[in-house]
Amino acid sequence: MKANINIIAAMMLFVILASCSNKDDRMLTVIHEDGTCSREYTFHSTQQWLGIQPEEDYDSIVDKTWERSWSVLGADSVRYPVPLKESQLDSMQAQDLSKPLGNMLMAHVKKEYQSVEEMSAQLYRPERSHLQEVENVKASSMLEKHFKWFYTDYTFSETFVYDGPALFPIPLDRFLSADTASFWFTGQPDLTYNCSGAEQKEMLDEIEKKVGQWTNANWFYEICNVIISNYDKIQNPPVSKERFSIVRDSLVMLPCVLNANEGEGLGDNLTSLIGNVFQSDAYQQFLQTYEGGFKQYEQLLSFGTNYDLQMPGTVIDAGMGQYDGDVIHYRLGGERMIPGDYTITATSRVTNVWAFVVTILVVLLAVGSLFYRRAMRCLGNK
C-alpha cells in the first residue's frame, strides 16, 4: 500500500526522534569579545566541488567571501586550502588504499559577521557538496555583555523556531503536559532527576506510550484527510463525504486507534479500522492505489546538524550543551522544535587583566600616599 509507505516514512521520523542529518556534518559558531562572530559549516564534499578556485563562487550561497578549506575525515585535523589538487588526493590515497577518499572529503566554509543578529539571519543546512537554505525554520540570536570590573560575562543565545504551516492536526498537549513534551523531545527540564533507574524506566515507558498514541492519532488523521481529499475517486463509499468529515475527529481518539499495535503492520491496522467502523472495504481499495506523499513533515524534520559553540574566555554555564574545555557541543534537530521554540544558550567569563592592573596601581598609590603623609607629619613634628 503506497499511501501507508509514505505515511510511515514521514511519521516514523519523529517517532524514533532521530535527526536525518549526517553525524559528520556540523555548524560551528564562534563569538568574539568585541561582539563580532563567525559561523563555519562542515560537510561531506566531492573532489570536483573542492577543486573550484577560491576566487570563484561555489554556488548561490557560498561565494568568494567565504573562507574555504578541506580535510580528510578521520585522517587528521589538518586542513588544506582550496583548491584540492588531484596530486594531493593521489598521494593520500597511496598512503591508505583500504579507504575510498572520495567518500571522506570534508569541506569547511566560514564567514565572518559583524553581529550575531546578522549571522542568524543567514541560516543554512549542510548538504552533501553544498549548503541549502532552511525553509520554515527561523533563527534569532542575542549577545549580552555584563561588565563587572574584574571580569565581563558574555551570554549568547540562539533560538530556533518552526515558522511554517501547522504540521500536526492533533496537538501534542492533548496527550502530554508542556514540561513532559519538552523533556521527551529536548531533554529539558530533566524530569528524571533524583529518580532511580526503575523509576526512570517507568516514567519513560509511560511517556513513550503517550507519544505513540499522539503519533497514531495524527497518522490516522492523515489517512482520513487523504480519503476526504480524494472522495470523488472512491467507488461506492458507505457514507457521504460530509458525514465522513464529521466523524473523523472522533475516530482519531478511539482507543483502538490510539493503541493500535506498532510495527510494520501499523498502517494496515489503521486503514483496516476505517473499514471496520464503516463496514466497507471501499476506503482500503482506494488507498491501495494512492500514490501521494506527505512531504510537509520533511520541512521540519529534515533540519538538523551538530551545533558547536565557542565562547570568549571561560565557559561558566553551557546550558544544555556539553563543554569539552574548548567548544560546547549541542544537539540541533527539527524534532526538538516539535514542542515549541528551541533555544541554545551559554555564558562565559573573560577576565579583565587591565582592571587588576588598575586596581593594584590604585592600591599602591593609596598606600604610598598614606606613608607619604605620615612621613611628612613626622618631619613636621621635628
Tab-separated table of C-alpha atoms in Angstrom:
chain	number	residue	atom	x	y	z
A	1	MET	CA	0.000	0.000	0.000
A	2	LYS	CA	1.867	3.058	-1.280
A	3	ALA	CA	-0.048	5.538	0.854
A	4	ASN	CA	0.931	3.769	4.050
A	5	ILE	CA	4.571	3.554	2.977
A	6	ASN	CA	4.692	7.305	2.519
A	7	ILE	CA	2.971	7.944	5.825
A	8	ILE	CA	5.383	5.629	7.620
A	9	ALA	CA	8.367	7.431	6.102
A	10	ALA	CA	7.076	10.755	7.388
A	11	MET	CA	5.614	9.902	10.763
A	12	MET	CA	8.284	7.470	11.944
A	13	LEU	CA	10.877	10.214	11.575
A	14	PHE	CA	9.746	11.857	14.767
A	15	VAL	CA	8.628	8.650	16.482
A	16	ILE	CA	12.238	7.438	16.625
A	17	LEU	CA	13.402	11.006	17.329
A	18	ALA	CA	16.442	10.713	15.117
A	19	SER	CA	17.625	13.640	13.055
A	20	CYS	CA	18.340	12.718	9.461
A	21	SER	CA	21.433	14.903	9.402
A	22	ASN	CA	24.777	13.241	8.833
A	23	LYS	CA	26.705	12.720	12.058
A	24	ASP	CA	29.806	14.191	10.422
A	25	ASP	CA	28.130	17.472	9.470
A	26	ARG	CA	28.430	20.315	11.920
A	27	MET	CA	27.939	24.028	12.405
A	28	LEU	CA	30.467	25.940	14.486
A	29	THR	CA	29.569	29.338	15.930
A	30	VAL	CA	32.396	31.471	17.334
A	31	ILE	CA	31.651	34.531	19.489
A	32	HIS	CA	34.343	37.207	19.884
A	33	GLU	CA	34.813	39.683	22.733
A	34	ASP	CA	34.052	42.693	20.514
A	35	GLY	CA	30.632	41.311	19.565
A	36	THR	CA	31.610	40.080	16.120
A	37	CYS	CA	31.203	36.405	15.312
A	38	SER	CA	31.718	33.762	12.684
A	39	ARG	CA	29.946	30.647	11.535
A	40	GLU	CA	31.576	27.652	9.906
A	41	TYR	CA	29.817	24.737	8.243
A	42	THR	CA	31.497	21.356	7.796
A	43	PHE	CA	30.030	18.749	5.477
A	44	HIS	CA	30.909	15.929	3.099
A	45	SER	CA	32.081	17.131	-0.283
A	46	THR	CA	33.458	15.955	-3.610
A	47	GLN	CA	36.741	16.335	-5.443
A	48	GLN	CA	35.020	18.388	-8.129
A	49	TRP	CA	33.490	20.828	-5.642
A	50	LEU	CA	36.723	21.279	-3.698
A	51	GLY	CA	38.638	21.742	-6.940
A	52	ILE	CA	36.956	25.101	-7.632
A	53	GLN	CA	39.356	28.048	-7.426
A	54	PRO	CA	38.966	30.258	-4.292
A	55	GLU	CA	38.222	33.361	-6.370
A	56	GLU	CA	35.168	31.634	-7.865
A	57	ASP	CA	31.752	31.184	-6.295
A	58	TYR	CA	30.833	27.653	-5.241
A	59	ASP	CA	27.093	28.103	-5.560
A	60	SER	CA	24.354	30.633	-4.852
A	61	ILE	CA	25.207	30.656	-1.134
A	62	VAL	CA	28.954	30.081	-0.795
A	63	ASP	CA	30.530	32.886	-2.780
A	64	LYS	CA	34.142	34.041	-2.720
A	65	THR	CA	33.587	35.991	0.514
A	66	TRP	CA	33.585	32.700	2.432
A	67	GLU	CA	36.840	31.275	3.759
A	68	ARG	CA	37.165	27.739	2.396
A	69	SER	CA	39.321	24.728	3.197
A	70	TRP	CA	39.138	20.936	3.154
A	71	SER	CA	40.242	17.917	5.157
A	72	VAL	CA	40.021	14.140	5.158
A	73	LEU	CA	37.595	12.640	7.661
A	74	GLY	CA	39.315	10.624	10.371
A	75	ALA	CA	42.799	11.067	8.912
A	76	ASP	CA	43.984	14.027	10.988
A	77	SER	CA	42.910	17.511	11.979
A	78	VAL	CA	44.966	19.217	9.280
A	79	ARG	CA	43.072	21.498	6.947
A	80	TYR	CA	44.236	22.309	3.469
A	81	PRO	CA	43.479	25.373	1.355
A	82	VAL	CA	41.341	25.048	-1.747
A	83	PRO	CA	41.574	24.062	-4.487
A	84	LEU	CA	42.085	20.355	-3.901
A	85	LYS	CA	44.627	19.088	-6.394
A	86	GLU	CA	44.464	15.647	-7.899
A	87	SER	CA	48.081	15.042	-6.908
A	88	GLN	CA	47.159	15.616	-3.242
A	89	LEU	CA	44.333	13.113	-3.458
A	90	ASP	CA	46.566	10.556	-5.174
A	91	SER	CA	49.255	10.997	-2.527
A	92	MET	CA	46.788	10.460	0.334
A	93	GLN	CA	45.160	7.527	-1.408
A	94	ALA	CA	48.554	5.861	-1.809
A	95	GLN	CA	49.074	6.005	1.955
A	96	ASP	CA	45.922	4.001	2.665
A	97	LEU	CA	44.482	2.039	-0.229
A	98	SER	CA	41.823	0.473	2.020
A	99	LYS	CA	39.750	3.642	2.197
A	100	PRO	CA	37.996	5.412	-0.706
A	101	LEU	CA	38.977	9.013	-0.013
A	102	GLY	CA	36.278	10.291	-2.308
A	103	ASN	CA	33.735	9.471	0.422
A	104	MET	CA	35.822	11.064	3.182
A	105	LEU	CA	36.444	14.545	1.804
A	106	MET	CA	35.122	17.245	4.114
A	107	ALA	CA	34.524	20.867	3.157
A	108	HIS	CA	34.846	23.713	5.663
A	109	VAL	CA	33.266	27.060	4.771
A	110	LYS	CA	33.467	30.006	7.165
A	111	LYS	CA	32.032	33.505	7.152
A	112	GLU	CA	32.580	36.466	9.472
A	113	TYR	CA	29.691	38.604	10.707
A	114	GLN	CA	29.543	41.964	12.450
A	115	SER	CA	26.784	40.886	14.813
A	116	VAL	CA	25.014	37.738	15.966
A	117	GLU	CA	21.753	39.098	14.539
A	118	GLU	CA	23.291	39.262	11.070
A	119	MET	CA	24.639	35.731	11.473
A	120	SER	CA	21.314	34.184	12.496
A	121	ALA	CA	19.510	35.872	9.618
A	122	GLN	CA	21.565	33.661	7.283
A	123	LEU	CA	20.735	30.147	8.456
A	124	TYR	CA	21.755	27.220	6.272
A	125	ARG	CA	21.679	23.457	6.397
A	126	PRO	CA	24.748	21.401	5.426
A	127	GLU	CA	24.115	19.125	2.483
A	128	ARG	CA	26.491	16.954	0.514
A	129	SER	CA	28.610	19.268	-1.655
A	130	HIS	CA	26.736	22.448	-0.760
A	131	LEU	CA	24.738	24.493	1.722
A	132	GLN	CA	20.992	24.773	1.453
A	133	GLU	CA	18.702	27.469	2.794
A	134	VAL	CA	16.477	26.232	5.601
A	135	GLU	CA	12.795	26.506	4.817
A	136	ASN	CA	10.298	27.347	7.558
A	137	VAL	CA	12.944	27.374	10.310
A	138	LYS	CA	13.993	30.789	11.567
A	139	ALA	CA	16.786	31.659	13.965
A	140	SER	CA	17.301	34.723	16.139
A	141	SER	CA	20.306	35.467	18.334
A	142	MET	CA	21.187	37.736	21.220
A	143	LEU	CA	24.538	38.542	22.826
A	144	GLU	CA	24.637	40.273	26.199
A	145	LYS	CA	27.737	41.668	27.909
A	146	HIS	CA	27.743	42.315	31.660
A	147	PHE	CA	30.733	44.339	32.820
A	148	LYS	CA	31.741	43.579	36.428
A	149	TRP	CA	35.093	45.383	36.662
A	150	PHE	CA	37.422	42.422	37.219
A	151	TYR	CA	35.628	40.332	34.609
A	152	THR	CA	32.980	40.567	31.895
A	153	ASP	CA	30.276	37.950	31.432
A	154	TYR	CA	29.060	37.104	27.925
A	155	THR	CA	25.704	35.393	27.432
A	156	PHE	CA	24.847	34.162	23.958
A	157	SER	CA	21.559	32.590	22.967
A	158	GLU	CA	20.158	31.444	19.643
A	159	THR	CA	16.526	30.453	19.304
A	160	PHE	CA	15.237	28.234	16.510
A	161	VAL	CA	11.576	28.447	15.567
A	162	TYR	CA	9.495	26.473	13.115
A	163	ASP	CA	7.736	29.200	11.131
A	164	GLY	CA	5.780	27.131	8.604
A	165	PRO	CA	2.204	25.886	8.431
A	166	ALA	CA	0.971	23.700	11.271
A	167	LEU	CA	2.151	20.127	10.789
A	168	PHE	CA	0.278	18.077	13.359
A	169	PRO	CA	-3.519	18.347	13.241
A	170	ILE	CA	-3.833	16.629	16.626
A	171	PRO	CA	-1.958	18.804	19.149
A	172	LEU	CA	0.618	17.252	21.432
A	173	ASP	CA	-0.827	18.916	24.527
A	174	ARG	CA	-3.839	16.600	24.335
A	175	PHE	CA	-1.500	13.809	25.432
A	176	LEU	CA	1.420	15.377	27.322
A	177	SER	CA	2.000	18.381	29.548
A	178	ALA	CA	4.302	21.117	28.235
A	179	ASP	CA	7.177	20.082	30.519
A	180	THR	CA	6.813	16.402	29.680
A	181	ALA	CA	6.756	17.088	25.941
A	182	SER	CA	9.796	19.330	26.223
A	183	PHE	CA	11.650	16.694	28.226
A	184	TRP	CA	10.880	13.962	25.689
A	185	PHE	CA	11.970	15.949	22.644
A	186	THR	CA	14.757	18.131	24.085
A	187	GLY	CA	15.856	16.595	27.390
A	188	GLN	CA	14.856	19.677	29.394
A	189	PRO	CA	13.625	20.078	32.047
A	190	ASP	CA	15.159	16.926	33.475
A	191	LEU	CA	12.158	15.096	34.929
A	192	THR	CA	14.265	12.086	35.911
A	193	TYR	CA	16.324	13.985	38.489
A	194	ASN	CA	16.622	12.048	41.753
A	195	CYS	CA	14.757	9.059	40.268
A	196	SER	CA	16.044	5.507	40.476
A	197	GLY	CA	16.705	3.524	37.322
A	198	ALA	CA	13.459	1.628	37.755
A	199	GLU	CA	11.519	4.856	38.312
A	200	GLN	CA	13.104	6.435	35.248
A	201	LYS	CA	12.143	3.453	33.082
A	202	GLU	CA	8.583	3.533	34.352
A	203	MET	CA	8.350	7.247	33.574
A	204	LEU	CA	9.899	6.932	30.107
A	205	ASP	CA	7.697	3.954	29.204
A	206	GLU	CA	4.596	5.947	30.115
A	207	ILE	CA	5.744	8.975	28.096
A	208	GLU	CA	6.626	6.768	25.133
A	209	LYS	CA	3.150	5.258	25.262
A	210	LYS	CA	1.555	8.718	25.167
A	211	VAL	CA	3.800	9.826	22.297
A	212	GLY	CA	2.836	6.668	20.428
A	213	GLN	CA	-0.841	7.469	20.907
A	214	TRP	CA	-0.273	11.004	19.632
A	215	THR	CA	1.560	9.580	16.623
A	216	ASN	CA	-1.274	7.152	15.875
A	217	ALA	CA	-3.867	9.913	16.124
A	218	ASN	CA	-2.004	12.126	13.644
A	219	TRP	CA	-1.256	9.185	11.385
A	220	PHE	CA	-4.915	8.158	11.321
A	221	TYR	CA	-5.986	11.777	10.753
A	222	GLU	CA	-3.705	11.997	7.700
A	223	ILE	CA	-5.188	8.805	6.274
A	224	CYS	CA	-8.664	10.270	6.728
A	225	ASN	CA	-7.555	13.500	5.037
A	226	VAL	CA	-6.311	11.548	2.028
A	227	ILE	CA	-9.696	9.884	1.772
A	228	ILE	CA	-11.572	13.204	2.089
A	229	SER	CA	-9.363	14.944	-0.491
A	230	ASN	CA	-9.983	12.138	-2.987
A	231	TYR	CA	-13.547	11.249	-2.104
A	232	ASP	CA	-14.757	11.513	-5.691
A	233	LYS	CA	-12.331	8.708	-6.647
A	234	ILE	CA	-13.709	6.221	-4.111
A	235	GLN	CA	-16.000	3.587	-5.506
A	236	ASN	CA	-19.269	3.083	-3.620
A	237	PRO	CA	-18.372	4.879	-0.356
A	238	PRO	CA	-20.584	3.752	2.546
A	239	VAL	CA	-21.264	7.335	3.736
A	240	SER	CA	-21.219	10.782	2.235
A	241	LYS	CA	-18.074	12.929	2.240
A	242	GLU	CA	-19.701	15.335	4.671
A	243	ARG	CA	-20.573	12.526	7.075
A	244	PHE	CA	-17.066	11.071	6.878
A	245	SER	CA	-15.556	14.506	7.627
A	246	ILE	CA	-17.801	14.950	10.653
A	247	VAL	CA	-16.881	11.652	12.287
A	248	ARG	CA	-13.155	11.940	11.508
A	249	ASP	CA	-12.337	13.994	14.627
A	250	SER	CA	-13.993	11.463	16.909
A	251	LEU	CA	-12.469	8.482	15.135
A	252	VAL	CA	-8.875	9.605	15.743
A	253	MET	CA	-9.381	9.460	19.518
A	254	LEU	CA	-10.857	5.960	19.625
A	255	PRO	CA	-8.886	3.613	21.914
A	256	CYS	CA	-8.480	1.137	19.059
A	257	VAL	CA	-6.724	3.881	17.040
A	258	LEU	CA	-4.596	5.284	19.841
A	259	ASN	CA	-3.470	1.855	20.996
A	260	ALA	CA	-3.041	0.212	17.595
A	261	ASN	CA	-0.092	-2.159	17.556
A	262	GLU	CA	3.224	-0.696	16.469
A	263	GLY	CA	5.405	-2.229	13.812
A	264	GLU	CA	5.408	-2.702	10.075
A	265	GLY	CA	1.712	-3.533	10.022
A	266	LEU	CA	0.563	-0.429	11.855
A	267	GLY	CA	-0.516	1.378	8.688
A	268	ASP	CA	-2.559	-1.600	7.558
A	269	ASN	CA	-4.089	-1.867	11.022
A	270	LEU	CA	-5.208	1.757	10.961
A	271	THR	CA	-6.736	1.538	7.492
A	272	SER	CA	-8.457	-1.693	8.477
A	273	LEU	CA	-10.024	0.154	11.389
A	274	ILE	CA	-11.674	2.549	8.941
A	275	GLY	CA	-13.144	-0.395	7.101
A	276	ASN	CA	-14.369	-1.962	10.326
A	277	VAL	CA	-16.018	1.264	11.505
A	278	PHE	CA	-17.904	1.791	8.234
A	279	GLN	CA	-18.350	-1.910	7.420
A	280	SER	CA	-16.871	-1.387	3.951
A	281	ASP	CA	-13.611	-2.035	2.127
A	282	ALA	CA	-14.102	0.890	-0.275
A	283	TYR	CA	-11.562	3.079	1.509
A	284	GLN	CA	-8.954	0.343	1.691
A	285	GLN	CA	-9.288	-0.396	-2.006
A	286	PHE	CA	-8.678	3.273	-2.805
A	287	LEU	CA	-5.650	3.546	-0.524
A	288	GLN	CA	-4.026	0.591	-2.239
A	289	THR	CA	-3.765	2.684	-5.405
A	290	TYR	CA	-2.974	6.052	-3.833
A	291	GLU	CA	0.499	7.329	-4.730
A	292	GLY	CA	0.632	10.666	-2.916
A	293	GLY	CA	3.004	11.578	-0.122
A	294	PHE	CA	3.217	13.690	3.000
A	295	LYS	CA	6.295	15.823	2.384
A	296	GLN	CA	5.152	18.617	4.683
A	297	TYR	CA	6.766	16.803	7.606
A	298	GLU	CA	10.134	16.827	5.894
A	299	GLN	CA	10.318	20.633	6.078
A	300	LEU	CA	10.841	20.473	9.806
A	301	LEU	CA	12.210	17.009	10.470
A	302	SER	CA	14.934	17.113	7.815
A	303	PHE	CA	16.583	20.084	9.529
A	304	GLY	CA	19.396	19.064	11.809
A	305	THR	CA	23.112	19.264	12.396
A	306	ASN	CA	25.688	19.064	15.162
A	307	TYR	CA	25.898	22.518	16.715
A	308	ASP	CA	29.210	23.627	18.261
A	309	LEU	CA	29.707	26.906	20.104
A	310	GLN	CA	32.929	28.644	21.085
A	311	MET	CA	32.663	31.477	23.593
A	312	PRO	CA	35.248	34.053	24.668
A	313	GLY	CA	37.035	33.366	27.955
A	314	THR	CA	35.999	30.508	30.225
A	315	VAL	CA	32.570	28.895	29.957
A	316	ILE	CA	30.717	29.035	33.278
A	317	ASP	CA	27.327	27.781	32.052
A	318	ALA	CA	26.919	25.548	28.991
A	319	GLY	CA	23.144	25.266	29.244
A	320	MET	CA	22.016	22.022	27.591
A	321	GLY	CA	25.386	21.525	25.909
A	322	GLN	CA	28.495	19.532	26.814
A	323	TYR	CA	31.675	21.543	27.301
A	324	ASP	CA	34.977	19.874	26.432
A	325	GLY	CA	37.195	22.705	27.653
A	326	ASP	CA	37.225	24.472	24.299
A	327	VAL	CA	33.908	24.004	22.493
A	328	ILE	CA	30.348	23.452	23.705
A	329	HIS	CA	28.529	20.688	21.837
A	330	TYR	CA	24.759	20.775	21.340
A	331	ARG	CA	22.241	18.630	19.508
A	332	LEU	CA	20.131	20.508	16.990
A	333	GLY	CA	17.325	18.904	15.020
A	334	GLY	CA	13.854	19.655	13.783
A	335	GLU	CA	12.278	17.188	16.226
A	336	ARG	CA	13.450	19.430	19.072
A	337	MET	CA	11.139	22.170	17.771
A	338	ILE	CA	8.035	19.993	17.910
A	339	PRO	CA	7.058	21.175	21.436
A	340	GLY	CA	7.929	24.811	20.595
A	341	ASP	CA	10.893	27.144	20.224
A	342	TYR	CA	14.291	25.591	20.897
A	343	THR	CA	16.991	27.779	22.436
A	344	ILE	CA	20.710	27.190	22.711
A	345	THR	CA	22.380	29.349	25.352
A	346	ALA	CA	25.718	29.654	27.128
A	347	THR	CA	27.557	32.059	29.419
A	348	SER	CA	31.299	32.658	29.596
A	349	ARG	CA	33.556	34.904	31.638
A	350	VAL	CA	36.501	36.982	30.416
A	351	THR	CA	38.991	38.225	32.986
A	352	ASN	CA	39.774	41.941	32.635
A	353	VAL	CA	43.520	41.923	33.269
A	354	TRP	CA	43.682	45.674	32.921
A	355	ALA	CA	41.194	46.020	35.805
A	356	PHE	CA	43.531	44.102	38.100
A	357	VAL	CA	46.454	46.281	36.985
A	358	VAL	CA	44.498	49.477	37.575
A	359	THR	CA	43.275	48.229	40.952
A	360	ILE	CA	46.780	47.279	42.064
A	361	LEU	CA	48.103	50.682	40.953
A	362	VAL	CA	45.331	52.482	42.810
A	363	VAL	CA	46.025	50.438	45.957
A	364	LEU	CA	49.775	51.100	45.678
A	365	LEU	CA	49.151	54.814	45.181
A	366	ALA	CA	46.784	54.890	48.162
A	367	VAL	CA	49.262	53.041	50.387
A	368	GLY	CA	52.116	55.160	49.115
A	369	SER	CA	50.135	58.319	49.742
A	370	LEU	CA	49.365	57.170	53.294
A	371	PHE	CA	53.034	56.523	54.088
A	372	TYR	CA	53.978	59.794	52.459
A	373	ARG	CA	51.598	61.794	54.664
A	374	ARG	CA	52.819	60.020	57.797
A	375	ALA	CA	56.406	60.718	56.828
A	376	MET	CA	55.620	64.397	56.267
A	377	ARG	CA	53.945	64.637	59.687
A	378	CYS	CA	56.986	63.094	61.340
A	379	LEU	CA	59.266	65.597	59.636
A	380	GLY	CA	56.978	68.464	60.625
A	381	ASN	CA	56.995	67.426	64.301
A	382	LYS	CA	60.787	67.516	64.287
